């Protein structure tokens, strides 16, 4: 009986972990319209896994947090600097099939879309964080995950 209780407890824990990323960042609404402006790949990087706990702690209550210029060094990229008048932000991100894809950032109006594209069907969705140089503060941050077969 203890064995069954342990299995049931483990299953509930796994369900809570799997459900958590959807609360981390919502999908972009279908009616979000407007021109898409891609943010250059050189303007952001994914926070390394070894520093992800620190990033998720900072992002506990908000989908983005303004950073100091030196924040990139804290997240493992000492030589990274924001170009022009852009400012550094830590931003929530979601991904699936991390080993076969990459992140894409874009604006639709004042909404920031954090996309992840990869090969293969979508698997388990996991949390991440990006350090990004943005030209404006987002009104909302949304997720978009896609894959190719």
PDB file of C-alpha atoms in Angstrom:
ATOM      1  CA  UNK A   1       0.000   0.000   0.000  1.00  0.00           C
ATOM      2  CA  UNK A   2       2.884   2.387   0.797  1.00  0.00           C
ATOM      3  CA  UNK A   3       4.326   1.568  -2.610  1.00  0.00           C
ATOM      4  CA  UNK A   4       1.090   2.599  -4.362  1.00  0.00           C
ATOM      5  CA  UNK A   5       0.913   5.796  -2.307  1.00  0.00           C
ATOM      6  CA  UNK A   6       4.498   6.640  -3.304  1.00  0.00           C
ATOM      7  CA  UNK A   7       3.711   6.063  -6.995  1.00  0.00           C
ATOM      8  CA  UNK A   8       0.557   8.187  -6.785  1.00  0.00           C
ATOM      9  CA  UNK A   9       2.502  10.974  -5.066  1.00  0.00           C
ATOM     10  CA  UNK A  10       5.192  10.852  -7.752  1.00  0.00           C
ATOM     11  CA  UNK A  11       2.599  11.009 -10.518  1.00  0.00           C
ATOM     12  CA  UNK A  12       0.984  14.073  -8.938  1.00  0.00           C
ATOM     13  CA  UNK A  13       4.390  15.758  -8.601  1.00  0.00           C
ATOM     14  CA  UNK A  14       5.186  15.079 -12.263  1.00  0.00           C
ATOM     15  CA  UNK A  15       1.821  16.482 -13.325  1.00  0.00           C
ATOM     16  CA  UNK A  16       2.490  19.675 -11.348  1.00  0.00           C
ATOM     17  CA  UNK A  17       5.926  20.105 -12.960  1.00  0.00           C
ATOM     18  CA  UNK A  18       4.581  19.476 -16.467  1.00  0.00           C
ATOM     19  CA  UNK A  19       1.690  21.927 -15.955  1.00  0.00           C
ATOM     20  CA  UNK A  20       3.910  24.686 -14.577  1.00  0.00           C
ATOM     21  CA  UNK A  21       5.376  26.070 -17.866  1.00  0.00           C
ATOM     22  CA  UNK A  22       1.954  27.103 -19.221  1.00  0.00           C
ATOM     23  CA  UNK A  23       1.613  29.499 -16.282  1.00  0.00           C
ATOM     24  CA  UNK A  24       5.161  30.752 -16.917  1.00  0.00           C
ATOM     25  CA  UNK A  25       4.215  32.322 -20.267  1.00  0.00           C
ATOM     26  CA  UNK A  26       0.918  32.396 -22.174  1.00  0.00           C
ATOM     27  CA  UNK A  27       0.538  31.674 -25.889  1.00  0.00           C
ATOM     28  CA  UNK A  28      -0.027  34.644 -28.168  1.00  0.00           C
ATOM     29  CA  UNK A  29      -3.748  35.229 -28.744  1.00  0.00           C
ATOM     30  CA  UNK A  30      -5.050  34.430 -32.225  1.00  0.00           C
ATOM     31  CA  UNK A  31      -6.420  37.978 -32.642  1.00  0.00           C
ATOM     32  CA  UNK A  32      -3.027  39.630 -32.017  1.00  0.00           C
ATOM     33  CA  UNK A  33      -2.530  41.417 -35.314  1.00  0.00           C
ATOM     34  CA  UNK A  34      -0.125  43.841 -36.850  1.00  0.00           C
ATOM     35  CA  UNK A  35       3.239  43.940 -38.514  1.00  0.00           C
ATOM     36  CA  UNK A  36       5.958  41.689 -37.087  1.00  0.00           C
ATOM     37  CA  UNK A  37       9.340  43.231 -36.357  1.00  0.00           C
ATOM     38  CA  UNK A  38      12.076  40.629 -35.778  1.00  0.00           C
ATOM     39  CA  UNK A  39      14.699  41.382 -33.137  1.00  0.00           C
ATOM     40  CA  UNK A  40      18.200  40.447 -34.363  1.00  0.00           C
ATOM     41  CA  UNK A  41      19.590  37.197 -32.933  1.00  0.00           C
ATOM     42  CA  UNK A  42      22.678  39.147 -31.829  1.00  0.00           C
ATOM     43  CA  UNK A  43      20.501  41.166 -29.418  1.00  0.00           C
ATOM     44  CA  UNK A  44      19.729  38.315 -27.016  1.00  0.00           C
ATOM     45  CA  UNK A  45      20.995  35.061 -25.552  1.00  0.00           C
ATOM     46  CA  UNK A  46      19.554  32.180 -23.566  1.00  0.00           C
ATOM     47  CA  UNK A  47      20.521  32.121 -19.907  1.00  0.00           C
ATOM     48  CA  UNK A  48      22.767  29.085 -19.316  1.00  0.00           C
ATOM     49  CA  UNK A  49      21.175  26.178 -17.439  1.00  0.00           C
ATOM     50  CA  UNK A  50      23.672  26.630 -14.597  1.00  0.00           C
ATOM     51  CA  UNK A  51      22.211  30.125 -13.964  1.00  0.00           C
ATOM     52  CA  UNK A  52      18.563  29.368 -14.746  1.00  0.00           C
ATOM     53  CA  UNK A  53      17.528  29.165 -11.073  1.00  0.00           C
ATOM     54  CA  UNK A  54      18.789  32.720 -10.509  1.00  0.00           C
ATOM     55  CA  UNK A  55      16.916  33.951 -13.594  1.00  0.00           C
ATOM     56  CA  UNK A  56      13.646  32.204 -12.715  1.00  0.00           C
ATOM     57  CA  UNK A  57      13.881  33.654  -9.219  1.00  0.00           C
ATOM     58  CA  UNK A  58      14.121  37.173 -10.685  1.00  0.00           C
ATOM     59  CA  UNK A  59      11.223  36.394 -13.037  1.00  0.00           C
ATOM     60  CA  UNK A  60       9.063  34.855 -10.301  1.00  0.00           C
ATOM     61  CA  UNK A  61       6.395  37.608 -10.429  1.00  0.00           C
ATOM     62  CA  UNK A  62       6.797  39.175 -13.887  1.00  0.00           C
ATOM     63  CA  UNK A  63       7.324  38.010 -17.465  1.00  0.00           C
ATOM     64  CA  UNK A  64      10.217  40.483 -17.844  1.00  0.00           C
ATOM     65  CA  UNK A  65      12.539  42.402 -15.551  1.00  0.00           C
ATOM     66  CA  UNK A  66      14.752  45.360 -16.478  1.00  0.00           C
ATOM     67  CA  UNK A  67      18.467  44.653 -15.932  1.00  0.00           C
ATOM     68  CA  UNK A  68      21.579  46.733 -15.443  1.00  0.00           C
ATOM     69  CA  UNK A  69      24.031  46.900 -18.335  1.00  0.00           C
ATOM     70  CA  UNK A  70      26.386  44.633 -16.356  1.00  0.00           C
ATOM     71  CA  UNK A  71      23.642  42.016 -16.010  1.00  0.00           C
ATOM     72  CA  UNK A  72      24.912  40.104 -19.023  1.00  0.00           C
ATOM     73  CA  UNK A  73      28.120  39.286 -17.148  1.00  0.00           C
ATOM     74  CA  UNK A  74      26.062  37.937 -14.245  1.00  0.00           C
ATOM     75  CA  UNK A  75      24.386  35.558 -16.712  1.00  0.00           C
ATOM     76  CA  UNK A  76      27.640  34.325 -18.247  1.00  0.00           C
ATOM     77  CA  UNK A  77      28.253  36.713 -21.160  1.00  0.00           C
ATOM     78  CA  UNK A  78      30.854  39.267 -20.051  1.00  0.00           C
ATOM     79  CA  UNK A  79      31.376  40.756 -23.528  1.00  0.00           C
ATOM     80  CA  UNK A  80      27.675  41.139 -24.384  1.00  0.00           C
ATOM     81  CA  UNK A  81      26.438  44.733 -24.721  1.00  0.00           C
ATOM     82  CA  UNK A  82      23.153  46.188 -25.889  1.00  0.00           C
ATOM     83  CA  UNK A  83      23.433  48.069 -29.182  1.00  0.00           C
ATOM     84  CA  UNK A  84      22.242  51.649 -29.676  1.00  0.00           C
ATOM     85  CA  UNK A  85      19.458  52.836 -27.402  1.00  0.00           C
ATOM     86  CA  UNK A  86      18.212  49.346 -26.520  1.00  0.00           C
ATOM     87  CA  UNK A  87      18.068  48.367 -22.853  1.00  0.00           C
ATOM     88  CA  UNK A  88      18.721  45.007 -21.173  1.00  0.00           C
ATOM     89  CA  UNK A  89      15.848  42.852 -19.902  1.00  0.00           C
ATOM     90  CA  UNK A  90      15.524  39.367 -18.500  1.00  0.00           C
ATOM     91  CA  UNK A  91      12.561  37.694 -20.221  1.00  0.00           C
ATOM     92  CA  UNK A  92      10.644  34.458 -19.596  1.00  0.00           C
ATOM     93  CA  UNK A  93      10.864  31.842 -22.354  1.00  0.00           C
ATOM     94  CA  UNK A  94       9.475  28.388 -23.142  1.00  0.00           C
ATOM     95  CA  UNK A  95      10.930  25.735 -25.429  1.00  0.00           C
ATOM     96  CA  UNK A  96      10.456  22.210 -26.676  1.00  0.00           C
ATOM     97  CA  UNK A  97      13.108  20.040 -28.362  1.00  0.00           C
ATOM     98  CA  UNK A  98      15.871  22.356 -27.160  1.00  0.00           C
ATOM     99  CA  UNK A  99      18.687  20.445 -28.842  1.00  0.00           C
ATOM    100  CA  UNK A 100      17.227  20.943 -32.330  1.00  0.00           C
ATOM    101  CA  UNK A 101      16.093  24.548 -32.298  1.00  0.00           C
ATOM    102  CA  UNK A 102      16.530  28.110 -31.221  1.00  0.00           C
ATOM    103  CA  UNK A 103      14.772  31.196 -29.957  1.00  0.00           C
ATOM    104  CA  UNK A 104      13.321  34.016 -32.033  1.00  0.00           C
ATOM    105  CA  UNK A 105      12.189  37.357 -30.599  1.00  0.00           C
ATOM    106  CA  UNK A 106       9.826  39.700 -32.370  1.00  0.00           C
ATOM    107  CA  UNK A 107       7.500  42.608 -31.732  1.00  0.00           C
ATOM    108  CA  UNK A 108       3.879  42.813 -32.765  1.00  0.00           C
ATOM    109  CA  UNK A 109       3.009  46.352 -31.729  1.00  0.00           C
ATOM    110  CA  UNK A 110       4.003  46.662 -28.061  1.00  0.00           C
ATOM    111  CA  UNK A 111       3.764  42.888 -27.464  1.00  0.00           C
ATOM    112  CA  UNK A 112       6.949  40.841 -27.313  1.00  0.00           C
ATOM    113  CA  UNK A 113       6.689  37.357 -28.835  1.00  0.00           C
ATOM    114  CA  UNK A 114       9.223  34.861 -27.492  1.00  0.00           C
ATOM    115  CA  UNK A 115       9.316  32.117 -30.100  1.00  0.00           C
ATOM    116  CA  UNK A 116      11.086  28.793 -30.160  1.00  0.00           C
ATOM    117  CA  UNK A 117      11.374  26.824 -33.389  1.00  0.00           C
ATOM    118  CA  UNK A 118      12.708  23.282 -33.573  1.00  0.00           C
ATOM    119  CA  UNK A 119      12.692  20.073 -35.557  1.00  0.00           C
ATOM    120  CA  UNK A 120      10.238  17.326 -34.728  1.00  0.00           C
ATOM    121  CA  UNK A 121       6.876  17.282 -33.024  1.00  0.00           C
ATOM    122  CA  UNK A 122       6.419  19.326 -29.873  1.00  0.00           C
ATOM    123  CA  UNK A 123       7.454  17.407 -26.790  1.00  0.00           C
ATOM    124  CA  UNK A 124       7.486  18.478 -23.170  1.00  0.00           C
ATOM    125  CA  UNK A 125       7.437  22.257 -22.804  1.00  0.00           C
ATOM    126  CA  UNK A 126      10.134  23.560 -20.463  1.00  0.00           C
ATOM    127  CA  UNK A 127      11.004  26.907 -18.883  1.00  0.00           C
ATOM    128  CA  UNK A 128      13.954  29.055 -19.797  1.00  0.00           C
ATOM    129  CA  UNK A 129      14.961  32.706 -19.721  1.00  0.00           C
ATOM    130  CA  UNK A 130      16.541  35.099 -22.197  1.00  0.00           C
ATOM    131  CA  UNK A 131      18.742  38.125 -21.621  1.00  0.00           C
ATOM    132  CA  UNK A 132      17.529  40.514 -24.324  1.00  0.00           C
ATOM    133  CA  UNK A 133      18.266  44.023 -25.539  1.00  0.00           C
ATOM    134  CA  UNK A 134      14.912  45.669 -26.248  1.00  0.00           C
ATOM    135  CA  UNK A 135      14.142  49.088 -27.715  1.00  0.00           C
ATOM    136  CA  UNK A 136      11.031  49.453 -25.545  1.00  0.00           C
ATOM    137  CA  UNK A 137       9.416  47.886 -22.507  1.00  0.00           C
ATOM    138  CA  UNK A 138       6.892  45.209 -23.516  1.00  0.00           C
ATOM    139  CA  UNK A 139       3.208  45.758 -22.758  1.00  0.00           C
ATOM    140  CA  UNK A 140       2.792  41.946 -22.787  1.00  0.00           C
ATOM    141  CA  UNK A 141       5.042  38.956 -23.359  1.00  0.00           C
ATOM    142  CA  UNK A 142       3.720  35.903 -25.199  1.00  0.00           C
ATOM    143  CA  UNK A 143       5.105  32.526 -26.217  1.00  0.00           C
ATOM    144  CA  UNK A 144       5.102  30.799 -29.595  1.00  0.00           C
ATOM    145  CA  UNK A 145       6.463  27.260 -29.946  1.00  0.00           C
ATOM    146  CA  UNK A 146       6.627  25.522 -33.298  1.00  0.00           C
ATOM    147  CA  UNK A 147       8.295  22.507 -34.842  1.00  0.00           C
ATOM    148  CA  UNK A 148       8.867  21.004 -38.269  1.00  0.00           C
ATOM    149  CA  UNK A 149       8.572  17.336 -39.145  1.00  0.00           C
TER     150      UNK A 149
END
